[in-house]
Every structure is written in C-alpha cells, then in structure tokens.
Amino acid sequence: MINVAVLGAQGRMGAQVVKSVEADSGMSLIAALDLGDSLEQLIGSGTHVVVDFTTPDAVMSNLDFLINNGMNVVVGTTGFDDAKLAIIKKLCAANPSVGVLIAPNFAIGAVLMMEFATKAAQYFESAEIIELHHPDKVDAPSGTASRTAQLMTDARKSAGLAPMPDATTTSLEGARGSLVGDIPVHSVRARGLVAHQEVIFGGLGETLTIRHDSIDRAGFMPGVLLGIRKVISVSGLTHGLDKFM
Ligand code: NAP
C-alpha cells in the first residue's frame, strides 16, 4: 500500500488527485493539505509520496521541506525553469534516498504530443506553438509549452537547422509571441477552455499541425497515479512523465 499526501488538495487538480488516490486500491490517502496547513504534520505520518499541485510561488519551499525530510514527491505544479531545476537537483543530491518527479503534463496524449513534436522539429524550417488554457491559470506560457519548445529547440540544434525565416521588421510587442529557446510561443486564455496545445510546423509546400486537447482534468489522473507508483523506486530528479512510460 502506498501512503500518499496531497498538497493543494482544495485546488482544481489537487481535488481530482485526492479522489483518484482514494479510489485506487493500492494507495491510501494520509493527508489532504492546502494553503495554511503545516507540512510538519507529514513528519512521522508514514507518507511515502507527496503530490504537489499548488502554485509556482509555493512549490519551491514545499520541495525544500519535503526532500530534506526524506519524502518522495510527484510535482504537477508548473513554472520550472533551468535555475529552479538545478536547485532541486542539488537538494536531491544531498538526500539520495528521495525520488522526485516533475512532470509539466500528466496527460498521456500530451506526453506523446511532445514526443511527436520533438521528432518533427528536425525536419521543418518553421515551428511555432499556440497553447490555450482557462483564464484562471496564473503562469504563461504553460509548463507544457515551455518544455515542448525546449525539446524542439534541442532537436533543431542537433539537426543543424538554420534560424527560422521571419521577415518581420515592425510589430506590436508580443505579436510574435515569446521565444522559449528558438520557438515562438503564443498563449491564449479564455473561459471554456481547459488545456490545449497546437504545434505548427512549416516546410516548403506543406504544413504539419500536432494538436492535443485536455477536455477534463480527469485525463491527467492515470499519469499522476503512474508517477506515484514509479517515483518510490527511483532516486534523484526525473523531469517528464515520458521517463516513466
Ligand atoms: P488551483 O486550483 O489554483 O489550485 C492550487 C491550490 O493550491 C489552491 O487550493 C491553493 O490555495 C493551494 N495552495 C497555494 N499555496 C499552497 C501551499 N503553500 N501549500 C498548499 N497548498 C497551497 O490550480 P490548479 O488548476 O489545480 O493547478 C495547480 C498547478 O498545477 C498549476 O501550476 C497548474 O499549472 C498545474 N497543472 C499541471 C498539470 C500537469 O499535468 N502537470 C495539469 C494541470 C495543471 P489558494 O486557492 O487558497 O491559494
């Protein structure tokens, strides 16, 4: 039986994780904590894995506490850049028994979309990302878009591709999106959306569009449960659910 605690348990994602853990016969929910609850109560509680779906502002201090207290962590909270990942790696190195999974996206389809986009990136002159989310999301671009853009940038570099063609000389600020690595990323926020992403490629005489749609937060749960099951048997930082698939 895997003992699980959830941080951000009253949030949109955290509440789904609580339900999914309770419904899983191999897991037991030890604690469902939200803003204002002390993490100290997890010490000595027998918790094997803590799941964090809080906010980009809160997650770093949560990780500092959890890793230093020997708890494995599955992180869905977004907003990680290279500098933050380096801090987590350092914390893990000082606590080698701990496993940490940081996954920008737990939807199996989104993980595959990132893999297909990485593969396609080496073959096309042009590539841009449009990510679309509900208007209550606090960070832009999304963690998924940033991760996809970074993977695509690396793939373009390995393939030796030239910079993308773009004749723009005058534009309104933001009109061409934000660059993540070499890839322009455009963020849309609108009521009614959940989490969606299009990766558009262009080459001579053809385009390719890869699109993923999360239409319900339930779609993230199989990936979260997979992460919980796997993270207890690894040590150090794992970045991306693809490493567990
Ligand atoms: P949300 O509804 O705002 O939930 C966040 C919850 O965390 C809120 O209840 C918030 O409380 C609470 N919280 C804030 N600081 C905390 C702390 N220090 N300790 C414990 N709880 C704290 O947001 P969401 O839509 O669930 O998204 C949460 C995160 O997951 C975001 O970063 C989002 O981008 C990410 N996300 C990731 C995936 C993925 O697949 N990896 C999928 C969807 C979303 P208050 O409301 O009182 O501040």
Coordinates of C-alpha atoms and ligand atoms in Angstrom, one line a residue, residues 8 10-13 34-35 53-55 58 76-78 103-106 137 139 220, ligand 1:
G8 CA -3.1 22.0 -3.0
Q10 CA -8.6 22.1 -2.5
G11 CA -7.4 23.3 -5.9
R12 CA -8.9 22.1 -9.2
M13 CA -6.1 19.5 -9.8
D34 CA -4.0 23.2 1.4
L35 CA -2.8 26.8 1.9
F53 CA -0.4 20.7 -7.3
T54 CA -0.1 24.1 -5.7
T55 CA 1.3 27.3 -7.3
A58 CA 4.7 27.8 -3.2
G76 CA 2.4 18.8 -11.2
T77 CA 2.8 22.4 -10.4
T78 CA 4.3 24.3 -13.3
A103 CA 6.0 16.5 -14.9
P104 CA 4.9 19.6 -16.9
N105 CA 2.0 17.4 -18.2
F106 CA 0.5 14.2 -16.8
K137 CA -4.2 29.9 -14.9
D139 CA 1.5 31.3 -15.4
F220 CA -4.3 13.8 -16.0
Ligands
NAP1 P1 -5.6 25.9 -8.3 O1 -7.0 25.5 -8.5 O2 -5.3 27.4 -8.0 O3 -5.0 25.0 -7.1 C1 -3.9 25.4 -6.3 C2 -4.2 25.0 -4.9 O4 -3.0 25.1 -4.1 C3 -5.2 26.1 -4.3 O5 -6.1 25.4 -3.5 C4 -4.2 26.9 -3.4 O6 -4.9 27.5 -2.3 C5 -3.3 25.8 -2.9 N1 -2.0 26.4 -2.4 C6 -1.3 27.5 -2.7 N2 -0.2 27.6 -2.0 C7 -0.1 26.4 -1.2 C8 0.8 25.9 -0.3 N3 1.9 26.6 0.1 N4 0.6 24.7 0.3 C9 -0.5 24.0 0.0 N5 -1.5 24.5 -0.9 C10 -1.3 25.7 -1.5 O7 -4.7 25.5 -9.5 P2 -4.8 24.1 -10.4 O8 -5.5 24.5 -11.7 O9 -5.2 23.0 -9.6 O10 -3.3 24.0 -10.9 C11 -2.3 23.8 -9.9 C12 -0.9 23.7 -10.6 O11 -0.9 22.6 -11.4 C13 -0.6 24.9 -11.6 O12 0.7 25.2 -11.5 C14 -1.0 24.3 -12.9 O13 -0.4 25.0 -14.0 C15 -0.6 22.9 -12.8 N6 -1.1 21.9 -13.7 C16 -0.3 20.9 -14.0 C17 -0.8 19.9 -14.8 C18 0.1 18.8 -15.2 O14 -0.3 17.9 -15.9 N7 1.4 18.8 -14.7 C19 -2.1 19.9 -15.2 C20 -3.0 21.0 -14.8 C21 -2.5 22.0 -14.0 P3 -5.5 29.0 -2.5 O15 -6.5 28.9 -3.6 O16 -6.0 29.4 -1.2 O17 -4.3 29.9 -3.0

